Amino acid sequence: MSDSPSRRPSSSIEDYIRVIYGLVERGEAVTNTSLAGRLEVSPSSASGMVTKLSQQGLVEHVPYRGIALTSAGRLLARGVLRRHRLIETYLVRELGYTWDEVHAEADALEHAVSDRLVERIAAKLGNPVRDPHGDPIPAADGSVEELSTRLLDELEPGAIGQIVRVWDTDPNLLRYLSEHAIRLGERIEVVERQPFGGPLVVKVGSPPDAAVHALGKEIAQALSVAVL
């Protein structure tokens, strides 16, 4: 990795690569339309950038099937994510930010910090492998420690596990979770799936003090659980 941010790809290229990686992590289709939605650009702008990324050997674009990162693209994405997630972790642990405040700050800073500063941050934090949202922090060599998890929305009544990741970056959703003590590391049990698209009823916390919540689909699809 180069130490100077000026030697890196442009911030827009890094943003696209990070969003593509994130969509793949979620198991979602990567298309010009999905990229345009995530990055708040026009589909034609997304299409033009995908062509550019393909010419640089960072993505493979298969017409009508989607967009995939090459090995070089994955390595670049993980470098960007390492900076982003370490910055988020530093802001929470050392500067007193809450987990709903850090995403936009990290978005702005991830392109500006040098690799030397990133490694100093990692050392200061004890080389964490998860950020405040439970997202894995890639190591300096690009490797990632993966956990076996399932989305809460996929679990059936009776399933018990531990909340290990929150996928959503919406500050309002994160604040809602905090206000209702739905946090990383908490025990969660699926009690009932209400019919006709109704909410998922869960218990959060350790018995006998577990609190009952009725969670809508947006939250149920934002929480990853390590099933016990």
Tab-separated table of C-alpha atoms in Angstrom:
chain	number	residue	atom	x	y	z
A	1	MET	CA	0.000	0.000	0.000
A	2	SER	CA	1.215	3.518	-0.732
A	3	ASP	CA	1.465	5.892	2.207
A	4	SER	CA	0.252	8.983	0.379
A	5	PRO	CA	-3.468	9.531	-0.288
A	6	SER	CA	-2.480	11.409	-3.472
A	7	ARG	CA	-1.201	8.141	-4.982
A	8	ARG	CA	-4.470	6.319	-4.463
A	9	PRO	CA	-7.300	6.036	-6.960
A	10	SER	CA	-9.727	8.954	-6.910
A	11	SER	CA	-12.211	9.170	-4.053
A	12	SER	CA	-15.059	8.450	-6.492
A	13	ILE	CA	-13.384	5.219	-7.654
A	14	GLU	CA	-12.827	4.180	-4.034
A	15	ASP	CA	-16.470	4.974	-3.214
A	16	TYR	CA	-17.746	2.830	-6.083
A	17	ILE	CA	-15.471	-0.074	-5.205
A	18	ARG	CA	-16.525	0.069	-1.548
A	19	VAL	CA	-20.230	0.122	-2.438
A	20	ILE	CA	-19.819	-2.821	-4.850
A	21	TYR	CA	-18.046	-4.784	-2.119
A	22	GLY	CA	-20.812	-3.929	0.345
A	23	LEU	CA	-23.549	-5.103	-2.025
A	24	VAL	CA	-21.705	-8.388	-2.574
A	25	GLU	CA	-21.298	-8.785	1.217
A	26	ARG	CA	-25.062	-8.481	1.552
A	27	GLY	CA	-25.659	-10.959	-1.247
A	28	GLU	CA	-27.411	-8.284	-3.300
A	29	ALA	CA	-27.264	-7.887	-7.076
A	30	VAL	CA	-24.676	-5.369	-8.283
A	31	THR	CA	-26.116	-3.446	-11.226
A	32	ASN	CA	-25.811	0.075	-12.570
A	33	THR	CA	-29.217	0.765	-11.042
A	34	SER	CA	-28.305	-0.507	-7.556
A	35	LEU	CA	-25.032	1.437	-7.655
A	36	ALA	CA	-26.810	4.599	-8.759
A	37	GLY	CA	-29.257	4.249	-5.869
A	38	ARG	CA	-26.562	3.705	-3.244
A	39	LEU	CA	-24.315	6.502	-4.511
A	40	GLU	CA	-27.147	8.908	-5.374
A	41	VAL	CA	-26.008	9.400	-8.968
A	42	SER	CA	-27.761	8.856	-12.291
A	43	PRO	CA	-27.729	5.363	-13.849
A	44	SER	CA	-25.777	6.787	-16.798
A	45	SER	CA	-23.083	8.124	-14.435
A	46	ALA	CA	-22.886	4.719	-12.748
A	47	SER	CA	-22.622	3.001	-16.127
A	48	GLY	CA	-19.776	5.296	-17.173
A	49	MET	CA	-17.866	4.641	-13.953
A	50	VAL	CA	-18.342	0.870	-14.256
A	51	THR	CA	-16.828	1.040	-17.735
A	52	LYS	CA	-13.874	2.973	-16.293
A	53	LEU	CA	-13.433	0.474	-13.458
A	54	SER	CA	-13.520	-2.373	-15.957
A	55	GLN	CA	-10.834	-0.714	-18.075
A	56	GLN	CA	-8.669	-0.423	-14.950
A	57	GLY	CA	-9.077	-4.121	-14.173
A	58	LEU	CA	-11.044	-3.546	-10.960
A	59	VAL	CA	-14.388	-5.026	-12.024
A	60	GLU	CA	-15.787	-7.481	-14.504
A	61	HIS	CA	-19.047	-6.344	-16.066
A	62	VAL	CA	-21.158	-9.139	-17.442
A	63	PRO	CA	-24.050	-7.603	-19.426
A	64	TYR	CA	-27.502	-8.520	-18.034
A	65	ARG	CA	-25.896	-10.483	-15.198
A	66	GLY	CA	-24.178	-7.910	-13.020
A	67	ILE	CA	-20.867	-6.508	-11.870
A	68	ALA	CA	-18.177	-8.401	-9.966
A	69	LEU	CA	-14.931	-7.224	-8.388
A	70	THR	CA	-11.684	-8.691	-9.667
A	71	SER	CA	-9.047	-9.785	-7.148
A	72	ALA	CA	-7.433	-6.338	-7.540
A	73	GLY	CA	-10.816	-4.703	-6.948
A	74	ARG	CA	-11.435	-6.741	-3.803
A	75	LEU	CA	-8.012	-5.825	-2.420
A	76	LEU	CA	-8.649	-2.134	-3.105
A	77	ALA	CA	-12.099	-2.332	-1.501
A	78	ARG	CA	-10.731	-3.960	1.617
A	79	GLY	CA	-8.081	-1.259	1.914
A	80	VAL	CA	-10.769	1.423	1.777
A	81	LEU	CA	-12.935	-0.480	4.268
A	82	ARG	CA	-9.975	-0.908	6.625
A	83	ARG	CA	-9.503	2.861	6.736
A	84	HIS	CA	-13.241	3.546	7.040
A	85	ARG	CA	-13.927	1.025	9.787
A	86	LEU	CA	-10.817	1.867	11.822
A	87	ILE	CA	-11.763	5.559	11.706
A	88	GLU	CA	-15.283	4.711	12.920
A	89	THR	CA	-13.846	2.619	15.736
A	90	TYR	CA	-11.419	5.381	16.761
A	91	LEU	CA	-14.168	8.006	16.788
A	92	VAL	CA	-16.329	5.856	19.071
A	93	ARG	CA	-13.661	4.543	21.424
A	94	GLU	CA	-11.373	7.544	21.727
A	95	LEU	CA	-13.478	10.609	20.878
A	96	GLY	CA	-16.817	9.692	22.396
A	97	TYR	CA	-18.899	9.560	19.224
A	98	THR	CA	-21.989	7.351	19.192
A	99	TRP	CA	-22.370	4.650	16.537
A	100	ASP	CA	-25.009	6.666	14.669
A	101	GLU	CA	-22.633	9.642	14.225
A	102	VAL	CA	-19.552	8.066	12.699
A	103	HIS	CA	-20.451	6.903	9.169
A	104	ALA	CA	-20.524	10.337	7.515
A	105	GLU	CA	-17.340	11.411	9.337
A	106	ALA	CA	-15.524	8.262	8.203
A	107	ASP	CA	-16.794	8.772	4.637
A	108	ALA	CA	-15.092	12.158	4.576
A	109	LEU	CA	-11.871	11.086	6.315
A	110	GLU	CA	-11.202	7.719	4.654
A	111	HIS	CA	-9.810	9.342	1.511
A	112	ALA	CA	-7.599	11.827	3.367
A	113	VAL	CA	-5.724	9.756	5.953
A	114	SER	CA	-2.346	8.244	5.142
A	115	ASP	CA	-1.674	4.541	5.548
A	116	ARG	CA	0.837	5.440	8.270
A	117	LEU	CA	-1.886	7.188	10.294
A	118	VAL	CA	-4.278	4.271	9.728
A	119	GLU	CA	-1.723	1.820	11.113
A	120	ARG	CA	-1.084	4.106	14.117
A	121	ILE	CA	-4.843	4.137	14.760
A	122	ALA	CA	-4.981	0.340	14.480
A	123	ALA	CA	-2.108	-0.052	16.944
A	124	LYS	CA	-3.641	2.455	19.369
A	125	LEU	CA	-6.904	0.471	19.327
A	126	GLY	CA	-5.178	-2.906	19.745
A	127	ASN	CA	-5.764	-4.004	16.131
A	128	PRO	CA	-9.534	-4.561	16.403
A	129	VAL	CA	-11.224	-6.974	13.990
A	130	ARG	CA	-14.751	-5.469	14.261
A	131	ASP	CA	-15.967	-1.875	14.070
A	132	PRO	CA	-18.742	-0.318	16.227
A	133	HIS	CA	-21.421	-1.811	13.938
A	134	GLY	CA	-19.884	-5.298	13.982
A	135	ASP	CA	-18.498	-4.960	10.463
A	136	PRO	CA	-15.244	-6.890	9.978
A	137	ILE	CA	-12.130	-4.722	9.725
A	138	PRO	CA	-9.819	-6.110	7.016
A	139	ALA	CA	-6.238	-6.710	8.133
A	140	ALA	CA	-3.377	-4.745	6.566
A	141	ASP	CA	-2.757	-7.649	4.163
A	142	GLY	CA	-6.378	-7.557	2.952
A	143	SER	CA	-7.521	-10.695	4.784
A	144	VAL	CA	-10.888	-10.642	6.565
A	145	GLU	CA	-12.075	-12.617	9.591
A	146	GLU	CA	-15.538	-13.852	8.646
A	147	LEU	CA	-18.212	-14.928	11.113
A	148	SER	CA	-20.938	-17.441	10.337
A	149	THR	CA	-24.117	-15.391	10.687
A	150	ARG	CA	-27.680	-15.179	9.448
A	151	LEU	CA	-29.986	-12.221	9.051
A	152	LEU	CA	-32.542	-12.003	11.841
A	153	ASP	CA	-35.274	-11.919	9.193
A	154	GLU	CA	-34.277	-15.429	8.044
A	155	LEU	CA	-34.664	-17.053	11.466
A	156	GLU	CA	-37.651	-19.092	12.597
A	157	PRO	CA	-39.409	-18.921	15.996
A	158	GLY	CA	-37.330	-20.675	18.649
A	159	ALA	CA	-33.986	-19.598	17.194
A	160	ILE	CA	-31.567	-18.111	19.728
A	161	GLY	CA	-28.375	-16.236	18.982
A	162	GLN	CA	-26.226	-13.188	19.589
A	163	ILE	CA	-26.468	-9.907	17.689
A	164	VAL	CA	-23.095	-9.472	15.996
A	165	ARG	CA	-23.614	-6.984	13.168
A	166	VAL	CA	-25.859	-4.101	12.128
A	167	TRP	CA	-25.843	-3.599	8.376
A	168	ASP	CA	-27.751	-0.339	8.183
A	169	THR	CA	-25.990	3.027	8.370
A	170	ASP	CA	-29.203	5.063	8.782
A	171	PRO	CA	-28.592	7.183	11.920
A	172	ASN	CA	-32.301	7.062	12.830
A	173	LEU	CA	-32.332	3.252	12.766
A	174	LEU	CA	-29.134	3.075	14.832
A	175	ARG	CA	-30.547	5.524	17.375
A	176	TYR	CA	-33.756	3.463	17.592
A	177	LEU	CA	-31.728	0.338	18.344
A	178	SER	CA	-29.726	2.161	21.032
A	179	GLU	CA	-32.834	3.599	22.659
A	180	HIS	CA	-34.335	0.093	22.902
A	181	ALA	CA	-31.100	-1.562	24.153
A	182	ILE	CA	-30.795	-3.663	20.982
A	183	ARG	CA	-27.004	-3.768	20.874
A	184	LEU	CA	-24.107	-5.861	19.613
A	185	GLY	CA	-23.401	-8.804	21.873
A	186	GLU	CA	-26.965	-9.050	23.183
A	187	ARG	CA	-28.754	-12.390	23.283
A	188	ILE	CA	-31.765	-12.478	20.970
A	189	GLU	CA	-34.533	-15.057	20.716
A	190	VAL	CA	-37.157	-15.221	17.981
A	191	VAL	CA	-40.560	-15.689	19.619
A	192	GLU	CA	-43.081	-15.301	16.824
A	193	ARG	CA	-43.366	-14.255	13.200
A	194	GLN	CA	-46.690	-12.454	12.941
A	195	PRO	CA	-48.760	-13.327	9.846
A	196	PHE	CA	-49.486	-11.288	6.715
A	197	GLY	CA	-46.135	-9.518	6.708
A	198	GLY	CA	-46.422	-8.486	10.333
A	199	PRO	CA	-43.464	-7.840	12.629
A	200	LEU	CA	-41.020	-10.326	14.069
A	201	VAL	CA	-41.500	-10.659	17.828
A	202	VAL	CA	-38.198	-11.161	19.657
A	203	LYS	CA	-36.768	-11.160	23.172
A	204	VAL	CA	-33.532	-9.209	23.621
A	205	GLY	CA	-31.294	-9.643	26.640
A	206	SER	CA	-30.689	-12.418	29.162
A	207	PRO	CA	-33.624	-14.124	30.907
A	208	PRO	CA	-35.411	-13.257	33.094
A	209	ASP	CA	-34.735	-9.626	32.168
A	210	ALA	CA	-35.157	-9.982	28.410
A	211	ALA	CA	-37.298	-7.287	26.786
A	212	VAL	CA	-39.900	-8.130	24.148
A	213	HIS	CA	-39.825	-6.169	20.877
A	214	ALA	CA	-41.887	-6.299	17.691
A	215	LEU	CA	-39.441	-5.524	14.879
A	216	GLY	CA	-40.420	-4.563	11.350
A	217	LYS	CA	-38.759	-5.987	8.262
A	218	GLU	CA	-36.299	-3.104	7.850
A	219	ILE	CA	-34.747	-3.788	11.247
A	220	ALA	CA	-35.026	-7.587	10.912
A	221	GLN	CA	-33.026	-7.341	7.676
A	222	ALA	CA	-30.433	-5.031	9.251
A	223	LEU	CA	-29.351	-7.322	12.092
A	224	SER	CA	-26.987	-10.277	11.677
A	225	VAL	CA	-27.103	-12.984	14.309
A	226	ALA	CA	-24.607	-15.686	15.258
A	227	VAL	CA	-27.005	-18.533	15.952
A	228	LEU	CA	-26.269	-20.519	19.116
